[in-house]
GROMACS .gro file of C-alpha atoms in nm:
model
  383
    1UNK     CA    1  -4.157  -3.602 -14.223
    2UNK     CA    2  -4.254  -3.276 -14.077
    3UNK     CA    3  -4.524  -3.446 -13.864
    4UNK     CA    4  -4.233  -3.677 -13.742
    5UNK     CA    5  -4.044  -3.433 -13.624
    6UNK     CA    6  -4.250  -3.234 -13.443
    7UNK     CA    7  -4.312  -3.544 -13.224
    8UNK     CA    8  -3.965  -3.618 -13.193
    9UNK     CA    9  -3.907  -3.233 -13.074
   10UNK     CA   10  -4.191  -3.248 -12.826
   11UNK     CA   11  -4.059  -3.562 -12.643
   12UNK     CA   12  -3.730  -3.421 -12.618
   13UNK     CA   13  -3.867  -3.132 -12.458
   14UNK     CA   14  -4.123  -3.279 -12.206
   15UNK     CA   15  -4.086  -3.201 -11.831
   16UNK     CA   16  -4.083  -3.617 -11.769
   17UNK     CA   17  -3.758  -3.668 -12.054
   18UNK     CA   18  -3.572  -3.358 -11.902
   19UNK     CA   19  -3.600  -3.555 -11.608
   20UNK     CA   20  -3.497  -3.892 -11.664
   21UNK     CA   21  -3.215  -3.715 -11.864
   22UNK     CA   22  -3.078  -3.480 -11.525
   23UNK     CA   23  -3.120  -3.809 -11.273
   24UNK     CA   24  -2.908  -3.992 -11.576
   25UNK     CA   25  -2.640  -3.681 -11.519
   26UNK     CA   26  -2.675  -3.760 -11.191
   27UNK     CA   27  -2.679  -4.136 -11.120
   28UNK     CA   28  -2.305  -4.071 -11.394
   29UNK     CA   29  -2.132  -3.838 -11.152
   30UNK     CA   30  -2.215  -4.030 -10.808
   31UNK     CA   31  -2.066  -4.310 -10.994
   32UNK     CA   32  -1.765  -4.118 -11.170
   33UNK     CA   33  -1.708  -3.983 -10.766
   34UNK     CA   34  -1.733  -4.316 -10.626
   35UNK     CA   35  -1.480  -4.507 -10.887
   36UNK     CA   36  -1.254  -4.232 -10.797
   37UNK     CA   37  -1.291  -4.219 -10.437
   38UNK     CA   38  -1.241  -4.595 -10.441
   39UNK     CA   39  -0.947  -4.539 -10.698
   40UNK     CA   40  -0.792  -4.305 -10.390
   41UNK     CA   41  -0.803  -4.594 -10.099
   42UNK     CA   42  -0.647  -4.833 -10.339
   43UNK     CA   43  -0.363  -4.597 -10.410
   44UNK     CA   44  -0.286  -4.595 -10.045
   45UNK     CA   45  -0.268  -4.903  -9.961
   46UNK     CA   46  -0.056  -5.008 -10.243
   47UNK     CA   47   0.314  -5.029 -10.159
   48UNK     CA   48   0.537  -4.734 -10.292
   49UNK     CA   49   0.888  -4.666 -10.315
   50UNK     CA   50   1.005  -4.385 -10.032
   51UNK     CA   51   1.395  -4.327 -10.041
   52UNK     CA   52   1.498  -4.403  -9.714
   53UNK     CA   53   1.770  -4.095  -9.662
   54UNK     CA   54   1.957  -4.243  -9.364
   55UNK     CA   55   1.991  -4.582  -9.567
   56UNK     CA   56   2.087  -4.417  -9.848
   57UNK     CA   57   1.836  -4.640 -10.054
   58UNK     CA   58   1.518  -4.698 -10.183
   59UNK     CA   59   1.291  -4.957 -10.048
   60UNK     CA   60   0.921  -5.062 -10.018
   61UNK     CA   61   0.690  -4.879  -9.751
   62UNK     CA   62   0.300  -4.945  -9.695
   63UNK     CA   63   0.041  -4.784  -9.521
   64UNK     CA   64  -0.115  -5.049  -9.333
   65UNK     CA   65  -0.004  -5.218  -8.994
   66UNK     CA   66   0.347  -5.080  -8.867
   67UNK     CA   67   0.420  -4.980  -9.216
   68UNK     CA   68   0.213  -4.645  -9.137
   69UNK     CA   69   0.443  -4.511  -8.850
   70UNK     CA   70   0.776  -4.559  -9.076
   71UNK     CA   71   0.553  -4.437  -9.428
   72UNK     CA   72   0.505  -4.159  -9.191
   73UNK     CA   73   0.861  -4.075  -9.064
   74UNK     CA   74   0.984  -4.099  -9.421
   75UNK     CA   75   0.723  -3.839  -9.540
   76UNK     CA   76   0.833  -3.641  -9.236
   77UNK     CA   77   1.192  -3.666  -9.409
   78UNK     CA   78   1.065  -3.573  -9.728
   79UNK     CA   79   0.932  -3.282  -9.629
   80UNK     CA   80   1.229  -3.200  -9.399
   81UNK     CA   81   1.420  -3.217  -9.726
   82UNK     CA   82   1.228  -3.031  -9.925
   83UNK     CA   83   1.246  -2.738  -9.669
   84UNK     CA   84   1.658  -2.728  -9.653
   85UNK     CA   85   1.635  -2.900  -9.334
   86UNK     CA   86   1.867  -3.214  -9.233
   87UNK     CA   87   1.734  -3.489  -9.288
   88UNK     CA   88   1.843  -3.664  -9.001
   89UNK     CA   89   1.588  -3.739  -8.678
   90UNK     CA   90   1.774  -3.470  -8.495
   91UNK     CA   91   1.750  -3.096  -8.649
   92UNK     CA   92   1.979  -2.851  -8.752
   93UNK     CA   93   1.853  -2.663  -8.428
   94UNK     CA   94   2.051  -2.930  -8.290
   95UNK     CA   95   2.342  -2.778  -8.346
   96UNK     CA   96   2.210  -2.386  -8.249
   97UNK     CA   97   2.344  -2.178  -8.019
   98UNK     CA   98   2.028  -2.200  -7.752
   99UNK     CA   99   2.125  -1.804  -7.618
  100UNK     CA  100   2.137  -1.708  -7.949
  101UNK     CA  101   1.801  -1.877  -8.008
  102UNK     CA  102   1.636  -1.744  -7.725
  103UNK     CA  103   1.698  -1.431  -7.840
  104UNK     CA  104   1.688  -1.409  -8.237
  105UNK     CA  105   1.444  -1.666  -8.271
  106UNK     CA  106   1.167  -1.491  -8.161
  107UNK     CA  107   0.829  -1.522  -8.468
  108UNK     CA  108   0.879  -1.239  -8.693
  109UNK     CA  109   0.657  -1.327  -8.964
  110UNK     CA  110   0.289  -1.340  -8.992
  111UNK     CA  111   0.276  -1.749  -8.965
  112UNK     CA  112   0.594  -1.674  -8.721
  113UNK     CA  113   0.845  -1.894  -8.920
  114UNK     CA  114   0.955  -1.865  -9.272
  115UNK     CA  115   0.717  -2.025  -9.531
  116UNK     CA  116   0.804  -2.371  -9.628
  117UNK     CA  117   0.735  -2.542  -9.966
  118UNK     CA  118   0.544  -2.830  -9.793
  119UNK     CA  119   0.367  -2.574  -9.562
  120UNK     CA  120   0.200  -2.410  -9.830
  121UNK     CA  121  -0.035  -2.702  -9.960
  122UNK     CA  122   0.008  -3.015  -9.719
  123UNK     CA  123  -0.318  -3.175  -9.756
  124UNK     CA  124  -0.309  -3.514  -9.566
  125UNK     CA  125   0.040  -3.422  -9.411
  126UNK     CA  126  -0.153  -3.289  -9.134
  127UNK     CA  127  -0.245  -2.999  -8.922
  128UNK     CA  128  -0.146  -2.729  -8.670
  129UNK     CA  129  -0.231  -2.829  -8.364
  130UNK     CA  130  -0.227  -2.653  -8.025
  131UNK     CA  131   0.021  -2.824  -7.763
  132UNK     CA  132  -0.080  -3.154  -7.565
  133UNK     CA  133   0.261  -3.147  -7.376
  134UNK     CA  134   0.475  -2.839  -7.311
  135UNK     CA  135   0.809  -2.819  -7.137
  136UNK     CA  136   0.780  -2.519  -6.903
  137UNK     CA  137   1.068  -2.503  -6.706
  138UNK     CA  138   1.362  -2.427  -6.578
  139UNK     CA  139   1.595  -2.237  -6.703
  140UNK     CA  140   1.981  -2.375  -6.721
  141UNK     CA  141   1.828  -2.718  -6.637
  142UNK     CA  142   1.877  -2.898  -6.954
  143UNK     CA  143   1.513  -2.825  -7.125
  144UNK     CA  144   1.730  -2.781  -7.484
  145UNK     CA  145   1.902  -3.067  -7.430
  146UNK     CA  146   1.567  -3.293  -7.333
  147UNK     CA  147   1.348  -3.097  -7.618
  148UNK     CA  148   1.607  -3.226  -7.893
  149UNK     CA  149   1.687  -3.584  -7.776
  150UNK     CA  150   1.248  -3.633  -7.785
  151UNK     CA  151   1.268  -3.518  -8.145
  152UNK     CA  152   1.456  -3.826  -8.219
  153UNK     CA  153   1.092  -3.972  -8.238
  154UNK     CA  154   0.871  -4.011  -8.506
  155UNK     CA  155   0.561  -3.941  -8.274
  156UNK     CA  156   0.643  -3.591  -8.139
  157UNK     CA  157   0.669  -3.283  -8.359
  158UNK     CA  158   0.807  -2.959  -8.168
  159UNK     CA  159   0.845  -2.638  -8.194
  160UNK     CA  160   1.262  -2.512  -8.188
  161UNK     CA  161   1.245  -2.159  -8.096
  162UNK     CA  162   1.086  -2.084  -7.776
  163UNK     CA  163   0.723  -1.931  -7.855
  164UNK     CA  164   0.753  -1.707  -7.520
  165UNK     CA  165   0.323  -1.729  -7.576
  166UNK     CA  166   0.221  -1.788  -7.188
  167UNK     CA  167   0.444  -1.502  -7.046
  168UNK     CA  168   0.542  -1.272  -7.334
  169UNK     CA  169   0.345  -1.300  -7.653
  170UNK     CA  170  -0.037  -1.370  -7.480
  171UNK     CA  171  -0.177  -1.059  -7.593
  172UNK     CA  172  -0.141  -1.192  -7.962
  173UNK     CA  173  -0.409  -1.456  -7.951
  174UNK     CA  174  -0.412  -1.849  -7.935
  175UNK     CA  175  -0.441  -1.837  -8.332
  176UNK     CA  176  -0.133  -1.655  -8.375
  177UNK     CA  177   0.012  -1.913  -8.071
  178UNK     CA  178  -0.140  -2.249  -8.308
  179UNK     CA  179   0.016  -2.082  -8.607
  180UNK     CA  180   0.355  -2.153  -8.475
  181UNK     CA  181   0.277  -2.486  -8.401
  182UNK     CA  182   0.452  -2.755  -8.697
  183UNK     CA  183   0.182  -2.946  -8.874
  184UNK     CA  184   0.132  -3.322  -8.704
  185UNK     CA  185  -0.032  -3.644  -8.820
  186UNK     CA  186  -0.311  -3.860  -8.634
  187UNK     CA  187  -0.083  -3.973  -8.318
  188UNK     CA  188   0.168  -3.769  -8.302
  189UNK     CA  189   0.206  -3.512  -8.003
  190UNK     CA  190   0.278  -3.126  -8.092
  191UNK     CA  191   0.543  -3.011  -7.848
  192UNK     CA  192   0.709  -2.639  -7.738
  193UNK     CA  193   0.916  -2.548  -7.442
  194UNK     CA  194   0.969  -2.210  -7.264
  195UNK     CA  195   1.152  -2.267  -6.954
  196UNK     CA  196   1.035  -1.947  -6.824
  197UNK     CA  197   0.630  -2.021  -6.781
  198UNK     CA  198   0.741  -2.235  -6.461
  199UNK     CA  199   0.819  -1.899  -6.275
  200UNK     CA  200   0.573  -1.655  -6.440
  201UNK     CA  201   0.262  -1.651  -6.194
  202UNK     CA  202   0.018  -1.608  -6.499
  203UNK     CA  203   0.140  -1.882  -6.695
  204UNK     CA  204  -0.037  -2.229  -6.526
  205UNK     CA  205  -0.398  -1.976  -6.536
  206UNK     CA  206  -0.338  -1.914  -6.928
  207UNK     CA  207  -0.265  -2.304  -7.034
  208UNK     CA  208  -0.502  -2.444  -6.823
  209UNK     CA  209  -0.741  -2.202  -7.018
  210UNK     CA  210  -0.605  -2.346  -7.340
  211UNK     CA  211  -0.584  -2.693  -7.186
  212UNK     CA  212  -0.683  -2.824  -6.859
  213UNK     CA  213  -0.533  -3.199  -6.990
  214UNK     CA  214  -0.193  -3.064  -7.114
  215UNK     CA  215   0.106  -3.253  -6.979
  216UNK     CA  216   0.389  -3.037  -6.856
  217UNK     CA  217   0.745  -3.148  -6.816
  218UNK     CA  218   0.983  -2.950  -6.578
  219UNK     CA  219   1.365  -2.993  -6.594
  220UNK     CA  220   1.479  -2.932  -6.263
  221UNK     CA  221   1.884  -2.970  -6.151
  222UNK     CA  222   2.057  -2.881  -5.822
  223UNK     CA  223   1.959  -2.495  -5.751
  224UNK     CA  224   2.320  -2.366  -5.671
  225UNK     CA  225   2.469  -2.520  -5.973
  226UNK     CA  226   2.197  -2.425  -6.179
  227UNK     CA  227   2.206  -2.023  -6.005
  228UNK     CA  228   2.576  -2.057  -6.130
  229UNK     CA  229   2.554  -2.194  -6.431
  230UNK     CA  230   2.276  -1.882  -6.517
  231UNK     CA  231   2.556  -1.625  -6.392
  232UNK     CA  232   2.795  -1.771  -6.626
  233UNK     CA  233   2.558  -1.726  -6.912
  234UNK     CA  234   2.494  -1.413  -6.771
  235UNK     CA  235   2.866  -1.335  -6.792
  236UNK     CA  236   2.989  -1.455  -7.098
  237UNK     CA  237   2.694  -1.171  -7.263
  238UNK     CA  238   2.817  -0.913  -7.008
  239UNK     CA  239   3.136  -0.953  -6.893
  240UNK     CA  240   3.121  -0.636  -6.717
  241UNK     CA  241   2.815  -0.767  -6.463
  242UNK     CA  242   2.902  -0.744  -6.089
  243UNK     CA  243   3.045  -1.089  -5.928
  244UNK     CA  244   2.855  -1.354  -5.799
  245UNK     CA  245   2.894  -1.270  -5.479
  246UNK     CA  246   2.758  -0.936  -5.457
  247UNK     CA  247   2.450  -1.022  -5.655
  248UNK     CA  248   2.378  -1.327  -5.429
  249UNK     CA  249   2.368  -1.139  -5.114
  250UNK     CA  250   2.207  -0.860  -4.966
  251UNK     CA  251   2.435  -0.833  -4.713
  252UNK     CA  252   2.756  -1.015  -4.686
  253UNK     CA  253   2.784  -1.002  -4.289
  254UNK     CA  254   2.490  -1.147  -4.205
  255UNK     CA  255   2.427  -1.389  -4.481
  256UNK     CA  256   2.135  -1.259  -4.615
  257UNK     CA  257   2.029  -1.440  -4.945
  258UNK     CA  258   1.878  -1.141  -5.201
  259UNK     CA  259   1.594  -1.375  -5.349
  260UNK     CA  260   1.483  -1.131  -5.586
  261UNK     CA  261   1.758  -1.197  -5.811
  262UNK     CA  262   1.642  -1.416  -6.103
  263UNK     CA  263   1.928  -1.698  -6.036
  264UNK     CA  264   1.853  -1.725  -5.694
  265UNK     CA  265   1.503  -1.677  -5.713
  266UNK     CA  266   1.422  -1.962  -5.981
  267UNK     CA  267   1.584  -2.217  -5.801
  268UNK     CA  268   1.281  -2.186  -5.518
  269UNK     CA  269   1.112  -2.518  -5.709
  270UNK     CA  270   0.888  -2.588  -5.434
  271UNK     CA  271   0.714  -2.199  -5.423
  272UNK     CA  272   0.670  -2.194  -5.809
  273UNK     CA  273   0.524  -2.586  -5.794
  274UNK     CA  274   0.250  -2.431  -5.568
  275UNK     CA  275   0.113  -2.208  -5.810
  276UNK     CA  276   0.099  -2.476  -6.047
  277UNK     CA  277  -0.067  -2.749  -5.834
  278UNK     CA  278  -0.367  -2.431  -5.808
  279UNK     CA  279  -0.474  -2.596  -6.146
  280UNK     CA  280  -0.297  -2.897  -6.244
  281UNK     CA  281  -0.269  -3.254  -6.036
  282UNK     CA  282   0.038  -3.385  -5.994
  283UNK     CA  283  -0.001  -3.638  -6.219
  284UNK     CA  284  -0.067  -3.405  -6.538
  285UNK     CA  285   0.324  -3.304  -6.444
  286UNK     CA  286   0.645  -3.475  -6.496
  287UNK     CA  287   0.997  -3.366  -6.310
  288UNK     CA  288   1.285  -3.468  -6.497
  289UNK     CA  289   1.625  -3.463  -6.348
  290UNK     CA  290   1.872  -3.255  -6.522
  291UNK     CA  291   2.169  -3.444  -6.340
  292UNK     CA  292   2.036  -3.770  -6.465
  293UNK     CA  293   1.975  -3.685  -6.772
  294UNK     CA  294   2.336  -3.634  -6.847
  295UNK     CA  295   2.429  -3.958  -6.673
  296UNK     CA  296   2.147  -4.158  -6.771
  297UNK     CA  297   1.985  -3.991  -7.092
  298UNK     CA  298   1.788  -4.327  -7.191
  299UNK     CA  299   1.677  -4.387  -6.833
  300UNK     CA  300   1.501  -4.002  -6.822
  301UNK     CA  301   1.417  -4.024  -7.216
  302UNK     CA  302   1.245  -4.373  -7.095
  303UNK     CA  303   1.006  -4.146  -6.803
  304UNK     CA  304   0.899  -3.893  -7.046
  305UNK     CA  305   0.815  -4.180  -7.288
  306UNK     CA  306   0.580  -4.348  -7.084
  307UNK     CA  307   0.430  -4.009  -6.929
  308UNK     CA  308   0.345  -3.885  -7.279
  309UNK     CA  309   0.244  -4.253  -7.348
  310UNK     CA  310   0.409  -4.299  -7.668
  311UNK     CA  311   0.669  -4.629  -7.705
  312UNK     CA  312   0.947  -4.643  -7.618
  313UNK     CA  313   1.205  -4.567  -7.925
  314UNK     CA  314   1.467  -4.329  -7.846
  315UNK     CA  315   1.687  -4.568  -7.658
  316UNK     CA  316   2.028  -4.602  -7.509
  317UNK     CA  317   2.173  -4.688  -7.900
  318UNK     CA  318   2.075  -4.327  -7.957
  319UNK     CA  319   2.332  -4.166  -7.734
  320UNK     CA  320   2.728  -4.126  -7.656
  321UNK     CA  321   2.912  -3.916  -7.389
  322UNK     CA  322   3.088  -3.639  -7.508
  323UNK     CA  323   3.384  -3.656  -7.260
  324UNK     CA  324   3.499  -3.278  -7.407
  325UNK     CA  325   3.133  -3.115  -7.321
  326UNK     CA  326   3.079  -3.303  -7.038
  327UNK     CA  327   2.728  -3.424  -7.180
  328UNK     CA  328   2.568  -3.669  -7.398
  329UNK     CA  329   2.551  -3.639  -7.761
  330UNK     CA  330   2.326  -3.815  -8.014
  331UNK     CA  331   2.529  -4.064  -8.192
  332UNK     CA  332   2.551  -3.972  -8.544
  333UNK     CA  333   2.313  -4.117  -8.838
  334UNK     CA  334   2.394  -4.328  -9.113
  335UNK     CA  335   2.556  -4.098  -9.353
  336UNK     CA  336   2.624  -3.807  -9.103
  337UNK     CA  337   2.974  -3.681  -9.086
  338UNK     CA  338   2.911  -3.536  -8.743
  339UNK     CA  339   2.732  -3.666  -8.453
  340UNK     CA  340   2.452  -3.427  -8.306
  341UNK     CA  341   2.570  -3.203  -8.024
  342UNK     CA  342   2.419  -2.882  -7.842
  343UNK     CA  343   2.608  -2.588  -7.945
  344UNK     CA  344   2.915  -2.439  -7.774
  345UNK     CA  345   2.716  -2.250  -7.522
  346UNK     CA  346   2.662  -2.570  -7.383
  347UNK     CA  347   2.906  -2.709  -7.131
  348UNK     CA  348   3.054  -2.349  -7.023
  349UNK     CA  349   3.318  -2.324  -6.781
  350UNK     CA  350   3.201  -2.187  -6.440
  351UNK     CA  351   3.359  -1.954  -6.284
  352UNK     CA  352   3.579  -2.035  -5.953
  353UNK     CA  353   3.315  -1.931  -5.660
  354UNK     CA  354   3.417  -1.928  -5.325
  355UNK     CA  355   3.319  -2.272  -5.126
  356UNK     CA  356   3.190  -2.052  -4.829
  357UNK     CA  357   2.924  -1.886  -5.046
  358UNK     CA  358   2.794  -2.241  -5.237
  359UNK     CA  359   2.758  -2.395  -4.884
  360UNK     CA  360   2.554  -2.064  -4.781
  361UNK     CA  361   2.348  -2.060  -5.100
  362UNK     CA  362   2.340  -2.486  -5.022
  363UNK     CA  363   2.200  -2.403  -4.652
  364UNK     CA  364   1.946  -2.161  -4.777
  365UNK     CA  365   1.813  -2.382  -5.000
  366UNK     CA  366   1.787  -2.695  -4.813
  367UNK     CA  367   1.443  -2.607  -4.652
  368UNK     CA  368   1.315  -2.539  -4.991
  369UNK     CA  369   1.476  -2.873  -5.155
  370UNK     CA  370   1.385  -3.085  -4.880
  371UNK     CA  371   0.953  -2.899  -4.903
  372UNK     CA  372   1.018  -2.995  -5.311
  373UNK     CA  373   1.095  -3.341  -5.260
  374UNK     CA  374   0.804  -3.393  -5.035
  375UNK     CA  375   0.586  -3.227  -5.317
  376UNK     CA  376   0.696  -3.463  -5.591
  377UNK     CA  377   0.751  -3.809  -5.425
  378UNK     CA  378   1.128  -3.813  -5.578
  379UNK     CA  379   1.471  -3.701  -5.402
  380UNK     CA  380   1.666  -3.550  -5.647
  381UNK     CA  381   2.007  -3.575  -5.390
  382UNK     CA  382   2.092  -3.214  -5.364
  383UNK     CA  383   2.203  -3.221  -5.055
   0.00000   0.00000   0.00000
């Protein structure tokens, strides 16, 4: 017995046994890694139930085919939910004041939004991105309006504040720029819009740094509406500002224009466009009309569409005119009480200016318009 033993001892012990036995550990866990890898794909592609929130029911979803994009706008809904937002297509920026927003919504915290359940652990619900497409301009020209109609589709995730990186914020770092971004899936486009970059000189330098194949989208509308529509925003924050009329002119007598006042000066499109073309073709840029964008929305939606190449979803069901505002509104969802307007600083009342000085601001910029147009390829009827 004791001879037996000692022989069964020194097997176990032998380099060649110890062997064996650790590629037997092995050859188990490659296995036990594969059944559950394979365990993993299977799980996906099995049908599961999503509740469909607009529906107000449950149904079937799968991840294969076209069954990823809506799997994929439901989890977006999910999560949406699970941060306190609406869970409509449209946000509850949506219905923000966009002053207001321009000026409290600047990043505060570290990640420069609050934290968000689904943020904290997303896995496969995607990553923070840096922007492929960024609306850069102008200001009063209907860039809120034209950011939250695109995030009607499933395929673009933006940001709602305006990050201010490119003009204001630079010194912070492109980390601390992609940590504002929201997380996006494969295919879908990560979005932001600061109308000011189109007229801040170091702005087209910076993104093309970041980017030299981002798209950029300007909202441009008919300069001496859109100089007075900036006065009356202006205004209804100071009502104590000097009139229109003595900030438009240098010199009443002789007519001259004071361009270095930011109303007038914006409106310049075809200076600004210059500085731009230093490092982008035209074709990386897309001008969007901010007068046909209230009269046509799903004509203009249809443009931006096809220049960000993505289909063609938001649509002219998507929309009614809001005869009250004076602009369109998205219809409202299944299950909405309230269809999806811009807040009330949208659709001010302008102020009564004197015909003599919008047919001198119209003559001055005439030159400019007609210079713009020649830019672009597209006659925007200003005149």
């Amino acid at each position: 017995m004791e001879c037996s033993l000692s022989w069964y001892h020194s097997d176990l012990t032998s380099p060649a046994a110890l062997r064996k036995k650790l590629l037997l550990l092995f050859t188990m866990l490659l296995l036990w890694l594969y059944i559950l890898y394979s365990c993993a794909g299977l799980c996906l592609s099995l049908p599961s139930l999503v509740y469909d929130y607009e529906a107000g029911r449950q149904k079937s979803a799968t991840a294969s085919g076209a069954g990823v994009s809506e799997l994929r706008s439901k989890l977006l809904l999910l999560r949406s939910q699970a941060a306190g937002e609406e869970t409509t297509p449209a946000t509850r920026d949506l219905l923000q004041d966009y002053a207001a927003a321009s000026q409290t919504d600047i990043p505060t915290a570290a990640s420069g939004h609050s934290p968000r359940p689904f943020d904290l652990n997303l896995g496969g619900f995607g990553a923070k991105k840096l922007p492929q497409a960024i609306i850069i301009g102008v200001k009063k020209g209907g860039t809120r309006a034209l950011l939250e109609f695109l995030r009607v589709h499933p395929d673009i995730r933006a940001v709602g504040a305006e990050p201010h990186f490119f003009d204001r914020h630079y010194d912070k770092g492109m980390e601390w720029y992609k940590d504002l971004m929201p997380r996006t899936l494969e295919g879908q486009i990560t979005m932001e819009k600061t109308p000011s970059y189109f007229v801040t000189m170091e702005a087209a330098a910076r993104i093309y740094a970041m980017s030299k194949d981002a798209k950029l989208i300007v909202v441009v509308r008919d300069p001496v509406t859109r100089a007075i529509s900036d006065y009356t925003q202006t205004l209804s924050k100071k009502p104590d500002i000097p009139s229109f009329e003595s900030l438009t002119f240098k010199n009443r007598t002789t007519g001259l224009i004071d361009t270095s006042w930011s109303a007038i000066q914006i409106g310049i499109y075809a200076k600004h466009l210059e500085n731009w073309l230093q490092y982008f073709p035209m074709r990386q840029i897309l001008f969007v009309s901010g007068e046909r964008l209230i009269s046509d929305p799903a004509g203009e939606l249809s443009r931006v569409q096809d220049f960000l190449a993505l289909k063609r979803i938001i649509t002219d069901k998507h929309f009614y005119f809001n005869q009250t505002k004076g602009f369109p509104c998205l219809k409202k969802p299944e299950g909405s009480s309230k269809p999806h307007c811009l807040g009330k600083t949208k659709g001010r009342t302008h102020p009564n200016i004197d015909p003599e000085i919008v047919q001198r601001l119209r003559d001055f910029y005439r030159p400019f318009n007609m210079k713009f147009y020649q830019m672009t390829g597209q006659n925007f009827g200003w005149d």
